[in-house]
PDB file of N, CA and C in Angstrom:
ATOM      1  N   MET A   5      24.875 -13.355 103.475  1.00  0.00           N
ATOM      2  CA  MET A   5      24.675 -13.104 102.069  1.00  0.00           C
ATOM      3  C   MET A   5      24.848 -14.394 101.294  1.00  0.00           C
ATOM      4  N   CYS A   6      24.054 -14.557 100.254  1.00  0.00           N
ATOM      5  CA  CYS A   6      24.265 -15.697  99.370  1.00  0.00           C
ATOM      6  C   CYS A   6      25.309 -15.300  98.326  1.00  0.00           C
ATOM      7  N   SER A   7      25.823 -16.242  97.605  1.00  0.00           N
ATOM      8  CA  SER A   7      26.897 -15.996  96.650  1.00  0.00           C
ATOM      9  C   SER A   7      26.411 -15.205  95.450  1.00  0.00           C
ATOM     10  N   SER A   8      27.065 -14.082  95.172  1.00  0.00           N
ATOM     11  CA  SER A   8      26.696 -13.311  93.989  1.00  0.00           C
ATOM     12  C   SER A   8      27.106 -14.061  92.726  1.00  0.00           C
ATOM     13  N   ASP A   9      28.143 -14.913  92.798  1.00  0.00           N
ATOM     14  CA  ASP A   9      28.520 -15.724  91.638  1.00  0.00           C
ATOM     15  C   ASP A   9      27.370 -16.631  91.226  1.00  0.00           C
ATOM     16  N   LEU A  10      26.729 -17.260  92.194  1.00  0.00           N
ATOM     17  CA  LEU A  10      25.601 -18.137  91.917  1.00  0.00           C
ATOM     18  C   LEU A  10      24.450 -17.344  91.301  1.00  0.00           C
ATOM     19  N   VAL A  11      24.183 -16.181  91.836  1.00  0.00           N
ATOM     20  CA  VAL A  11      23.059 -15.364  91.362  1.00  0.00           C
ATOM     21  C   VAL A  11      23.299 -14.884  89.936  1.00  0.00           C
ATOM     22  N   LEU A  12      24.539 -14.638  89.576  1.00  0.00           N
ATOM     23  CA  LEU A  12      24.832 -14.108  88.248  1.00  0.00           C
ATOM     24  C   LEU A  12      24.834 -15.174  87.160  1.00  0.00           C
ATOM     25  N   GLU A  13      24.800 -16.444  87.550  1.00  0.00           N
ATOM     26  CA  GLU A  13      24.714 -17.515  86.559  1.00  0.00           C
ATOM     27  C   GLU A  13      23.315 -17.535  85.974  1.00  0.00           C
ATOM     28  N   HIS A  14      23.236 -17.802  84.677  1.00  0.00           N
ATOM     29  CA  HIS A  14      21.934 -17.864  84.010  1.00  0.00           C
ATOM     30  C   HIS A  14      21.762 -19.224  83.360  1.00  0.00           C
ATOM     31  N   ASP A  15      20.545 -19.717  83.406  1.00  0.00           N
ATOM     32  CA  ASP A  15      20.295 -21.021  82.801  1.00  0.00           C
ATOM     33  C   ASP A  15      19.620 -20.900  81.440  1.00  0.00           C
ATOM     34  N   ARG A  16      19.292 -19.681  81.022  1.00  0.00           N
ATOM     35  CA  ARG A  16      18.651 -19.478  79.715  1.00  0.00           C
ATOM     36  C   ARG A  16      19.332 -18.314  78.996  1.00  0.00           C
ATOM     37  N   PRO A  17      19.662 -18.492  77.719  1.00  0.00           N
ATOM     38  CA  PRO A  17      20.216 -17.361  76.954  1.00  0.00           C
ATOM     39  C   PRO A  17      19.213 -16.209  76.922  1.00  0.00           C
ATOM     40  N   GLY A  18      19.716 -15.002  77.024  1.00  0.00           N
ATOM     41  CA  GLY A  18      18.847 -13.831  76.956  1.00  0.00           C
ATOM     42  C   GLY A  18      18.114 -13.508  78.241  1.00  0.00           C
ATOM     43  N   GLN A  19      18.407 -14.236  79.290  1.00  0.00           N
ATOM     44  CA  GLN A  19      17.734 -14.019  80.572  1.00  0.00           C
ATOM     45  C   GLN A  19      18.136 -12.660  81.152  1.00  0.00           C
ATOM     46  N   VAL A  20      17.172 -11.938  81.696  1.00  0.00           N
ATOM     47  CA  VAL A  20      17.449 -10.649  82.321  1.00  0.00           C
ATOM     48  C   VAL A  20      18.255 -10.868  83.588  1.00  0.00           C
ATOM     49  N   ASN A  21      19.286 -10.057  83.788  1.00  0.00           N
ATOM     50  CA  ASN A  21      20.117 -10.199  84.976  1.00  0.00           C
ATOM     51  C   ASN A  21      19.509  -9.499  86.171  1.00  0.00           C
ATOM     52  N   HIS A  22      19.141  -8.235  86.023  1.00  0.00           N
ATOM     53  CA  HIS A  22      18.620  -7.519  87.180  1.00  0.00           C
ATOM     54  C   HIS A  22      17.651  -6.411  86.778  1.00  0.00           C
ATOM     55  N   PHE A  23      16.852  -6.030  87.747  1.00  0.00           N
ATOM     56  CA  PHE A  23      15.887  -4.945  87.614  1.00  0.00           C
ATOM     57  C   PHE A  23      16.251  -3.897  88.656  1.00  0.00           C
ATOM     58  N   ALA A  24      16.394  -2.655  88.246  1.00  0.00           N
ATOM     59  CA  ALA A  24      16.751  -1.581  89.172  1.00  0.00           C
ATOM     60  C   ALA A  24      15.480  -0.923  89.704  1.00  0.00           C
ATOM     61  N   CYS A  25      15.471  -0.625  90.989  1.00  0.00           N
ATOM     62  CA  CYS A  25      14.313  -0.004  91.637  1.00  0.00           C
ATOM     63  C   CYS A  25      14.773   1.146  92.516  1.00  0.00           C
ATOM     64  N   TRP A  26      14.067   2.244  92.449  1.00  0.00           N
ATOM     65  CA  TRP A  26      14.318   3.358  93.358  1.00  0.00           C
ATOM     66  C   TRP A  26      13.436   3.186  94.579  1.00  0.00           C
ATOM     67  N   VAL A  27      13.991   3.424  95.727  1.00  0.00           N
ATOM     68  CA  VAL A  27      13.248   3.326  96.983  1.00  0.00           C
ATOM     69  C   VAL A  27      13.476   4.591  97.796  1.00  0.00           C
ATOM     70  N   GLU A  28      12.589   4.858  98.727  1.00  0.00           N
ATOM     71  CA  GLU A  28      12.728   6.023  99.605  1.00  0.00           C
ATOM     72  C   GLU A  28      13.681   5.737 100.763  1.00  0.00           C
ATOM     73  N   ASP A  29      13.612   4.518 101.297  1.00  0.00           N
ATOM     74  CA  ASP A  29      14.422   4.126 102.453  1.00  0.00           C
ATOM     75  C   ASP A  29      15.138   2.823 102.121  1.00  0.00           C
ATOM     76  N   LEU A  30      16.409   2.912 101.797  1.00  0.00           N
ATOM     77  CA  LEU A  30      17.175   1.756 101.341  1.00  0.00           C
ATOM     78  C   LEU A  30      17.228   0.650 102.386  1.00  0.00           C
ATOM     79  N   GLU A  31      17.500   1.003 103.623  1.00  0.00           N
ATOM     80  CA  GLU A  31      17.613  -0.014 104.674  1.00  0.00           C
ATOM     81  C   GLU A  31      16.286  -0.730 104.907  1.00  0.00           C
ATOM     82  N   ALA A  32      15.190   0.016 104.959  1.00  0.00           N
ATOM     83  CA  ALA A  32      13.876  -0.589 105.187  1.00  0.00           C
ATOM     84  C   ALA A  32      13.470  -1.486 104.018  1.00  0.00           C
ATOM     85  N   ALA A  33      13.714  -1.029 102.795  1.00  0.00           N
ATOM     86  CA  ALA A  33      13.347  -1.823 101.619  1.00  0.00           C
ATOM     87  C   ALA A  33      14.180  -3.099 101.560  1.00  0.00           C
ATOM     88  N   SER A  34      15.469  -2.991 101.844  1.00  0.00           N
ATOM     89  CA  SER A  34      16.346  -4.157 101.840  1.00  0.00           C
ATOM     90  C   SER A  34      15.909  -5.165 102.902  1.00  0.00           C
ATOM     91  N   ALA A  35      15.597  -4.688 104.095  1.00  0.00           N
ATOM     92  CA  ALA A  35      15.140  -5.568 105.178  1.00  0.00           C
ATOM     93  C   ALA A  35      13.828  -6.262 104.805  1.00  0.00           C
ATOM     94  N   ALA A  36      12.928  -5.537 104.136  1.00  0.00           N
ATOM     95  CA  ALA A  36      11.641  -6.120 103.739  1.00  0.00           C
ATOM     96  C   ALA A  36      11.844  -7.236 102.718  1.00  0.00           C
ATOM     97  N   LEU A  37      12.775  -7.053 101.793  1.00  0.00           N
ATOM     98  CA  LEU A  37      13.040  -8.105 100.806  1.00  0.00           C
ATOM     99  C   LEU A  37      13.641  -9.335 101.470  1.00  0.00           C
ATOM    100  N   ILE A  38      14.549  -9.130 102.399  1.00  0.00           N
ATOM    101  CA  ILE A  38      15.137 -10.260 103.128  1.00  0.00           C
ATOM    102  C   ILE A  38      14.040 -11.024 103.864  1.00  0.00           C
ATOM    103  N   GLU A  39      13.151 -10.294 104.511  1.00  0.00           N
ATOM    104  CA  GLU A  39      12.050 -10.921 105.249  1.00  0.00           C
ATOM    105  C   GLU A  39      11.138 -11.718 104.328  1.00  0.00           C
ATOM    106  N   GLN A  40      11.043 -11.305 103.070  1.00  0.00           N
ATOM    107  CA  GLN A  40      10.185 -11.993 102.103  1.00  0.00           C
ATOM    108  C   GLN A  40      10.921 -13.086 101.334  1.00  0.00           C
ATOM    109  N   GLY A  41      12.128 -13.444 101.797  1.00  0.00           N
ATOM    110  CA  GLY A  41      12.853 -14.560 101.200  1.00  0.00           C
ATOM    111  C   GLY A  41      13.747 -14.201 100.027  1.00  0.00           C
ATOM    112  N   MET A  42      14.113 -12.931  99.901  1.00  0.00           N
ATOM    113  CA  MET A  42      15.012 -12.499  98.833  1.00  0.00           C
ATOM    114  C   MET A  42      16.317 -12.032  99.474  1.00  0.00           C
ATOM    115  N   PRO A  43      17.286 -12.941  99.616  1.00  0.00           N
ATOM    116  CA  PRO A  43      18.513 -12.619 100.363  1.00  0.00           C
ATOM    117  C   PRO A  43      19.359 -11.547  99.687  1.00  0.00           C
ATOM    118  N   LEU A  44      20.074 -10.825 100.512  1.00  0.00           N
ATOM    119  CA  LEU A  44      21.029  -9.835 100.047  1.00  0.00           C
ATOM    120  C   LEU A  44      22.208 -10.563  99.423  1.00  0.00           C
ATOM    121  N   THR A  45      22.577 -10.202  98.194  1.00  0.00           N
ATOM    122  CA  THR A  45      23.714 -10.835  97.535  1.00  0.00           C
ATOM    123  C   THR A  45      24.921  -9.917  97.469  1.00  0.00           C
ATOM    124  N   MET A  46      24.676  -8.603  97.488  1.00  0.00           N
ATOM    125  CA  MET A  46      25.778  -7.653  97.450  1.00  0.00           C
ATOM    126  C   MET A  46      25.302  -6.309  97.977  1.00  0.00           C
ATOM    127  N   ALA A  47      26.162  -5.662  98.749  1.00  0.00           N
ATOM    128  CA  ALA A  47      25.925  -4.296  99.209  1.00  0.00           C
ATOM    129  C   ALA A  47      27.179  -3.510  98.863  1.00  0.00           C
ATOM    130  N   LEU A  48      27.015  -2.347  98.262  1.00  0.00           N
ATOM    131  CA  LEU A  48      28.186  -1.575  97.883  1.00  0.00           C
ATOM    132  C   LEU A  48      27.908  -0.089  98.005  1.00  0.00           C
ATOM    133  N   THR A  49      28.977   0.662  98.061  1.00  0.00           N
ATOM    134  CA  THR A  49      28.909   2.111  98.029  1.00  0.00           C
ATOM    135  C   THR A  49      29.760   2.561  96.856  1.00  0.00           C
ATOM    136  N   SER A  50      29.156   3.311  95.937  1.00  0.00           N
ATOM    137  CA  SER A  50      29.875   3.759  94.747  1.00  0.00           C
ATOM    138  C   SER A  50      30.906   4.823  95.116  1.00  0.00           C
ATOM    139  N   SER A  51      31.747   5.153  94.169  1.00  0.00           N
ATOM    140  CA  SER A  51      32.767   6.178  94.403  1.00  0.00           C
ATOM    141  C   SER A  51      32.144   7.541  94.689  1.00  0.00           C
ATOM    142  N   SER A  52      30.890   7.734  94.262  1.00  0.00           N
ATOM    143  CA  SER A  52      30.203   9.001  94.537  1.00  0.00           C
ATOM    144  C   SER A  52      29.438   8.966  95.857  1.00  0.00           C
ATOM    145  N   GLY A  53      29.493   7.807  96.556  1.00  0.00           N
ATOM    146  CA  GLY A  53      28.814   7.691  97.842  1.00  0.00           C
ATOM    147  C   GLY A  53      27.423   7.080  97.786  1.00  0.00           C
ATOM    148  N   MET A  54      26.969   6.696  96.592  1.00  0.00           N
ATOM    149  CA  MET A  54      25.642   6.099  96.459  1.00  0.00           C
ATOM    150  C   MET A  54      25.671   4.665  96.969  1.00  0.00           C
ATOM    151  N   GLU A  55      24.760   4.336  97.876  1.00  0.00           N
ATOM    152  CA  GLU A  55      24.668   2.972  98.401  1.00  0.00           C
ATOM    153  C   GLU A  55      23.698   2.167  97.546  1.00  0.00           C
ATOM    154  N   VAL A  56      24.076   0.917  97.285  1.00  0.00           N
ATOM    155  CA  VAL A  56      23.301   0.036  96.416  1.00  0.00           C
ATOM    156  C   VAL A  56      23.186  -1.320  97.092  1.00  0.00           C
ATOM    157  N   ARG A  57      22.039  -1.954  96.936  1.00  0.00           N
ATOM    158  CA  ARG A  57      21.814  -3.301  97.461  1.00  0.00           C
ATOM    159  C   ARG A  57      21.282  -4.180  96.333  1.00  0.00           C
ATOM    160  N   PHE A  58      21.796  -5.394  96.250  1.00  0.00           N
ATOM    161  CA  PHE A  58      21.320  -6.377  95.280  1.00  0.00           C
ATOM    162  C   PHE A  58      20.719  -7.545  96.045  1.00  0.00           C
ATOM    163  N   HIS A  59      19.516  -7.958  95.652  1.00  0.00           N
ATOM    164  CA  HIS A  59      18.816  -9.071  96.296  1.00  0.00           C
ATOM    165  C   HIS A  59      18.468 -10.135  95.263  1.00  0.00           C
ATOM    166  N   ASP A  60      18.642 -11.392  95.648  1.00  0.00           N
ATOM    167  CA  ASP A  60      18.311 -12.514  94.780  1.00  0.00           C
ATOM    168  C   ASP A  60      16.792 -12.694  94.765  1.00  0.00           C
ATOM    169  N   ALA A  61      16.177 -12.292  93.666  1.00  0.00           N
ATOM    170  CA  ALA A  61      14.724 -12.416  93.509  1.00  0.00           C
ATOM    171  C   ALA A  61      14.392 -13.308  92.318  1.00  0.00           C
ATOM    172  N   ARG A  62      15.339 -14.180  91.961  1.00  0.00           N
ATOM    173  CA  ARG A  62      15.118 -15.031  90.781  1.00  0.00           C
ATOM    174  C   ARG A  62      13.875 -15.893  90.907  1.00  0.00           C
ATOM    175  N   HIS A  63      13.579 -16.366  92.097  1.00  0.00           N
ATOM    176  CA  HIS A  63      12.411 -17.234  92.277  1.00  0.00           C
ATOM    177  C   HIS A  63      11.096 -16.458  92.190  1.00  0.00           C
ATOM    178  N   VAL A  64      11.163 -15.138  92.234  1.00  0.00           N
ATOM    179  CA  VAL A  64       9.954 -14.303  92.179  1.00  0.00           C
ATOM    180  C   VAL A  64       9.804 -13.635  90.810  1.00  0.00           C
ATOM    181  N   ILE A  65      10.883 -13.010  90.323  1.00  0.00           N
ATOM    182  CA  ILE A  65      10.801 -12.245  89.071  1.00  0.00           C
ATOM    183  C   ILE A  65      11.790 -12.711  88.007  1.00  0.00           C
ATOM    184  N   GLY A  66      12.561 -13.744  88.310  1.00  0.00           N
ATOM    185  CA  GLY A  66      13.501 -14.268  87.333  1.00  0.00           C
ATOM    186  C   GLY A  66      14.822 -13.534  87.259  1.00  0.00           C
ATOM    187  N   GLY A  67      15.094 -12.663  88.206  1.00  0.00           N
ATOM    188  CA  GLY A  67      16.348 -11.922  88.195  1.00  0.00           C
ATOM    189  C   GLY A  67      16.640 -11.322  89.554  1.00  0.00           C
ATOM    190  N   VAL A  68      17.644 -10.487  89.584  1.00  0.00           N
ATOM    191  CA  VAL A  68      18.096  -9.821  90.798  1.00  0.00           C
ATOM    192  C   VAL A  68      17.418  -8.455  90.895  1.00  0.00           C
ATOM    193  N   LEU A  69      17.107  -8.022  92.110  1.00  0.00           N
ATOM    194  CA  LEU A  69      16.599  -6.668  92.336  1.00  0.00           C
ATOM    195  C   LEU A  69      17.743  -5.789  92.818  1.00  0.00           C
ATOM    196  N   GLU A  70      17.947  -4.671  92.157  1.00  0.00           N
ATOM    197  CA  GLU A  70      18.953  -3.681  92.536  1.00  0.00           C
ATOM    198  C   GLU A  70      18.208  -2.493  93.136  1.00  0.00           C
ATOM    199  N   LEU A  71      18.551  -2.147  94.359  1.00  0.00           N
ATOM    200  CA  LEU A  71      17.864  -1.058  95.062  1.00  0.00           C
ATOM    201  C   LEU A  71      18.800   0.103  95.319  1.00  0.00           C
ATOM    202  N   TYR A  72      18.292   1.307  95.108  1.00  0.00           N
ATOM    203  CA  TYR A  72      18.989   2.513  95.533  1.00  0.00           C
ATOM    204  C   TYR A  72      18.010   3.658  95.631  1.00  0.00           C
ATOM    205  N   VAL A  73      18.398   4.689  96.342  1.00  0.00           N
ATOM    206  CA  VAL A  73      17.546   5.868  96.487  1.00  0.00           C
ATOM    207  C   VAL A  73      17.647   6.657  95.187  1.00  0.00           C
ATOM    208  N   GLY A  74      16.508   7.002  94.615  1.00  0.00           N
ATOM    209  CA  GLY A  74      16.467   7.709  93.336  1.00  0.00           C
ATOM    210  C   GLY A  74      16.725   9.201  93.485  1.00  0.00           C
ATOM    211  N   THR A  75      17.990   9.577  93.520  1.00  0.00           N
ATOM    212  CA  THR A  75      18.348  10.989  93.629  1.00  0.00           C
ATOM    213  C   THR A  75      18.014  11.720  92.326  1.00  0.00           C
ATOM    214  N   GLU A  76      18.001  13.023  92.371  1.00  0.00           N
ATOM    215  CA  GLU A  76      17.714  13.816  91.171  1.00  0.00           C
ATOM    216  C   GLU A  76      18.754  13.541  90.080  1.00  0.00           C
ATOM    217  N   HIS A  77      20.022  13.433  90.471  1.00  0.00           N
ATOM    218  CA  HIS A  77      21.081  13.149  89.505  1.00  0.00           C
ATOM    219  C   HIS A  77      20.838  11.802  88.815  1.00  0.00           C
ATOM    220  N   LEU A  78      20.492  10.793  89.594  1.00  0.00           N
ATOM    221  CA  LEU A  78      20.251   9.464  89.049  1.00  0.00           C
ATOM    222  C   LEU A  78      19.025   9.452  88.137  1.00  0.00           C
ATOM    223  N   ARG A  79      17.965  10.119  88.564  1.00  0.00           N
ATOM    224  CA  ARG A  79      16.757  10.190  87.735  1.00  0.00           C
ATOM    225  C   ARG A  79      17.047  10.893  86.412  1.00  0.00           C
ATOM    226  N   SER A  80      17.886  11.911  86.448  1.00  0.00           N
ATOM    227  CA  SER A  80      18.267  12.624  85.238  1.00  0.00           C
ATOM    228  C   SER A  80      19.047  11.710  84.289  1.00  0.00           C
ATOM    229  N   PHE A  81      19.952  10.908  84.849  1.00  0.00           N
ATOM    230  CA  PHE A  81      20.714   9.970  84.033  1.00  0.00           C
ATOM    231  C   PHE A  81      19.788   8.962  83.350  1.00  0.00           C
ATOM    232  N   TYR A  82      18.862   8.379  84.110  1.00  0.00           N
ATOM    233  CA  TYR A  82      17.946   7.393  83.526  1.00  0.00           C
ATOM    234  C   TYR A  82      17.027   8.030  82.487  1.00  0.00           C
ATOM    235  N   ALA A  83      16.661   9.281  82.666  1.00  0.00           N
ATOM    236  CA  ALA A  83      15.855   9.985  81.662  1.00  0.00           C
ATOM    237  C   ALA A  83      16.652  10.124  80.364  1.00  0.00           C
ATOM    238  N   LYS A  84      17.944  10.385  80.482  1.00  0.00           N
ATOM    239  CA  LYS A  84      18.806  10.497  79.309  1.00  0.00           C
ATOM    240  C   LYS A  84      18.903   9.151  78.585  1.00  0.00           C
ATOM    241  N   VAL A  85      19.034   8.072  79.342  1.00  0.00           N
ATOM    242  CA  VAL A  85      19.077   6.736  78.749  1.00  0.00           C
ATOM    243  C   VAL A  85      17.761   6.436  78.027  1.00  0.00           C
ATOM    244  N   ALA A  86      16.641   6.747  78.660  1.00  0.00           N
ATOM    245  CA  ALA A  86      15.326   6.507  78.054  1.00  0.00           C
ATOM    246  C   ALA A  86      15.161   7.322  76.774  1.00  0.00           C
ATOM    247  N   ASP A  87      15.605   8.558  76.789  1.00  0.00           N
ATOM    248  CA  ASP A  87      15.520   9.392  75.586  1.00  0.00           C
ATOM    249  C   ASP A  87      16.321   8.772  74.440  1.00  0.00           C
ATOM    250  N   GLY A  88      17.493   8.221  74.784  1.00  0.00           N
ATOM    251  CA  GLY A  88      18.320   7.590  73.762  1.00  0.00           C
ATOM    252  C   GLY A  88      17.710   6.327  73.184  1.00  0.00           C
ATOM    253  N   ALA A  89      16.815   5.695  73.920  1.00  0.00           N
ATOM    254  CA  ALA A  89      16.178   4.461  73.467  1.00  0.00           C
ATOM    255  C   ALA A  89      14.932   4.720  72.619  1.00  0.00           C
ATOM    256  N   ARG A  90      14.382   5.903  72.705  1.00  0.00           N
ATOM    257  CA  ARG A  90      13.172   6.210  71.923  1.00  0.00           C
ATOM    258  C   ARG A  90      13.475   6.126  70.428  1.00  0.00           C
ATOM    259  N   ASP A  91      12.609   5.454  69.725  1.00  0.00           N
ATOM    260  CA  ASP A  91      12.714   5.321  68.262  1.00  0.00           C
ATOM    261  C   ASP A  91      13.990   4.617  67.809  1.00  0.00           C
ATOM    262  N   TRP A  92      14.629   3.862  68.696  1.00  0.00           N
ATOM    263  CA  TRP A  92      15.827   3.131  68.326  1.00  0.00           C
ATOM    264  C   TRP A  92      15.450   1.968  67.433  1.00  0.00           C
ATOM    265  N   ASP A  93      16.149   1.802  66.320  1.00  0.00           N
ATOM    266  CA  ASP A  93      15.828   0.760  65.346  1.00  0.00           C
ATOM    267  C   ASP A  93      16.660  -0.508  65.519  1.00  0.00           C
ATOM    268  N   GLY A  94      17.505  -0.546  66.546  1.00  0.00           N
ATOM    269  CA  GLY A  94      18.317  -1.730  66.803  1.00  0.00           C
ATOM    270  C   GLY A  94      19.709  -1.655  66.202  1.00  0.00           C
ATOM    271  N   SER A  95      19.957  -0.638  65.397  1.00  0.00           N
ATOM    272  CA  SER A  95      21.307  -0.473  64.840  1.00  0.00           C
ATOM    273  C   SER A  95      22.149   0.323  65.828  1.00  0.00           C
ATOM    274  N   ASP A  96      23.428   0.423  65.575  1.00  0.00           N
ATOM    275  CA  ASP A  96      24.328   1.166  66.454  1.00  0.00           C
ATOM    276  C   ASP A  96      24.144   0.734  67.911  1.00  0.00           C
ATOM    277  N   VAL A  97      24.461  -0.536  68.178  1.00  0.00           N
ATOM    278  CA  VAL A  97      24.218  -1.059  69.523  1.00  0.00           C
ATOM    279  C   VAL A  97      25.101  -0.426  70.586  1.00  0.00           C
ATOM    280  N   VAL A  98      26.257   0.093  70.215  1.00  0.00           N
ATOM    281  CA  VAL A  98      27.108   0.804  71.172  1.00  0.00           C
ATOM    282  C   VAL A  98      26.988   2.288  70.867  1.00  0.00           C
ATOM    283  N   ARG A  99      26.383   2.991  71.799  1.00  0.00           N
ATOM    284  CA  ARG A  99      26.221   4.441  71.643  1.00  0.00           C
ATOM    285  C   ARG A  99      26.700   5.105  72.912  1.00  0.00           C
ATOM    286  N   TYR A 100      27.236   6.283  72.769  1.00  0.00           N
ATOM    287  CA  TYR A 100      27.789   7.010  73.913  1.00  0.00           C
ATOM    288  C   TYR A 100      26.787   7.993  74.450  1.00  0.00           C
ATOM    289  N   LEU A 101      26.726   8.100  75.766  1.00  0.00           N
ATOM    290  CA  LEU A 101      25.800   9.029  76.416  1.00  0.00           C
ATOM    291  C   LEU A 101      26.420  10.396  76.563  1.00  0.00           C
TER     292      LEU A 101
END
Protein backbone atom coordinates (compact mmCIF):
# COMPACT_ATOMS: atom_id res chain seq x y z
CA MET A 1 0.00 0.00 0.00
CA CYS A 2 1.13 3.54 -0.62
CA SER A 3 0.88 6.10 2.17
CA SER A 4 -2.62 7.41 2.77
CA ASP A 5 -1.02 10.52 4.33
CA LEU A 6 0.60 11.31 0.98
CA VAL A 7 -2.65 10.70 -0.90
CA LEU A 8 -4.63 12.99 1.40
CA GLU A 9 -2.30 15.94 0.80
CA HIS A 10 -3.62 18.44 -1.72
CA ASP A 11 -1.66 20.88 -3.80
CA ARG A 12 -4.63 23.07 -4.79
CA PRO A 13 -7.28 24.68 -2.56
CA GLY A 14 -10.72 23.24 -3.22
CA GLN A 15 -9.34 20.04 -4.71
CA VAL A 16 -11.70 17.05 -4.52
CA ASN A 17 -10.45 14.41 -2.11
CA HIS A 18 -12.27 11.32 -3.28
CA PHE A 19 -14.99 9.90 -5.49
CA ALA A 20 -17.16 7.07 -4.16
CA CYS A 21 -18.11 4.21 -6.49
CA TRP A 22 -20.41 1.25 -6.01
CA VAL A 23 -19.16 -2.02 -7.44
CA GLU A 24 -20.61 -5.52 -7.70
CA ASP A 25 -17.41 -7.34 -6.71
CA LEU A 26 -15.15 -5.39 -4.37
CA GLU A 27 -12.14 -7.70 -4.63
CA ALA A 28 -12.24 -7.87 -8.44
CA ALA A 29 -12.69 -4.10 -8.82
CA SER A 30 -9.87 -3.38 -6.37
CA ALA A 31 -7.54 -5.81 -8.17
CA ALA A 32 -8.39 -4.22 -11.54
CA LEU A 33 -7.50 -0.75 -10.25
CA ILE A 34 -4.19 -2.00 -8.86
CA GLU A 35 -3.43 -3.61 -12.23
CA GLN A 36 -4.15 -0.28 -13.92
CA GLY A 37 -1.64 1.57 -11.72
CA MET A 38 -3.96 2.84 -8.97
CA PRO A 39 -2.47 1.44 -5.74
CA LEU A 40 -4.52 0.54 -2.71
CA THR A 41 -4.05 3.20 -0.03
CA MET A 42 -6.46 1.93 2.61
CA ALA A 43 -8.71 -1.07 3.22
CA LEU A 44 -11.16 -1.02 6.09
CA THR A 45 -14.22 -2.70 7.49
CA SER A 46 -16.80 -0.41 9.10
CA SER A 47 -18.45 -1.14 12.42
CA SER A 48 -21.47 -2.40 10.45
CA GLY A 49 -19.28 -4.84 8.50
CA MET A 50 -19.12 -2.88 5.24
CA GLU A 51 -15.77 -3.33 3.48
CA VAL A 52 -14.26 -0.29 1.79
CA ARG A 53 -11.19 0.17 -0.42
CA PHE A 54 -9.44 3.44 -1.27
CA HIS A 55 -7.19 3.67 -4.34
CA ASP A 56 -4.85 6.48 -5.34
CA ALA A 57 -6.23 7.65 -8.69
CA ARG A 58 -4.92 11.21 -8.52
CA HIS A 59 -2.95 10.80 -11.75
CA VAL A 60 -6.13 9.71 -13.57
CA ILE A 61 -9.03 11.67 -12.02
CA GLY A 62 -7.33 14.05 -9.59
CA GLY A 63 -8.45 12.25 -6.45
CA VAL A 64 -8.89 8.99 -4.61
CA LEU A 65 -11.40 6.30 -5.62
CA GLU A 66 -13.46 4.85 -2.77
CA LEU A 67 -15.02 1.48 -3.59
CA TYR A 68 -17.76 -0.45 -1.85
CA VAL A 69 -20.67 -2.69 -2.70
CA GLY A 70 -23.81 -0.57 -3.07
CA THR A 71 -26.20 -2.22 -0.63
CA GLU A 72 -29.84 -1.15 -0.45
CA HIS A 73 -29.18 0.60 2.88
CA LEU A 74 -26.27 2.55 1.40
CA ARG A 75 -28.21 3.50 -1.73
CA SER A 76 -31.04 4.74 0.47
CA PHE A 77 -28.63 6.90 2.47
CA TYR A 78 -27.15 8.47 -0.67
CA ALA A 79 -30.66 9.12 -2.02
CA LYS A 80 -31.42 11.00 1.21
CA VAL A 81 -28.24 13.07 0.80
CA ALA A 82 -29.13 13.85 -2.83
CA ASP A 83 -32.65 14.90 -1.83
CA GLY A 84 -31.17 17.26 0.75
CA ALA A 85 -28.97 18.86 -1.92
CA ARG A 86 -31.81 19.58 -4.35
CA ASP A 87 -32.59 23.29 -4.59
CA TRP A 88 -29.93 24.10 -1.98
CA ASP A 89 -29.02 27.79 -2.13
CA GLY A 90 -25.68 27.46 -0.34
CA SER A 91 -26.93 28.68 3.03
CA ASP A 92 -27.07 26.49 6.12
CA VAL A 93 -23.89 24.62 5.27
CA VAL A 94 -24.25 22.31 8.28
CA ARG A 95 -27.49 20.38 8.06
CA TYR A 96 -28.51 17.23 9.86
CA LEU A 97 -29.74 14.14 8.05
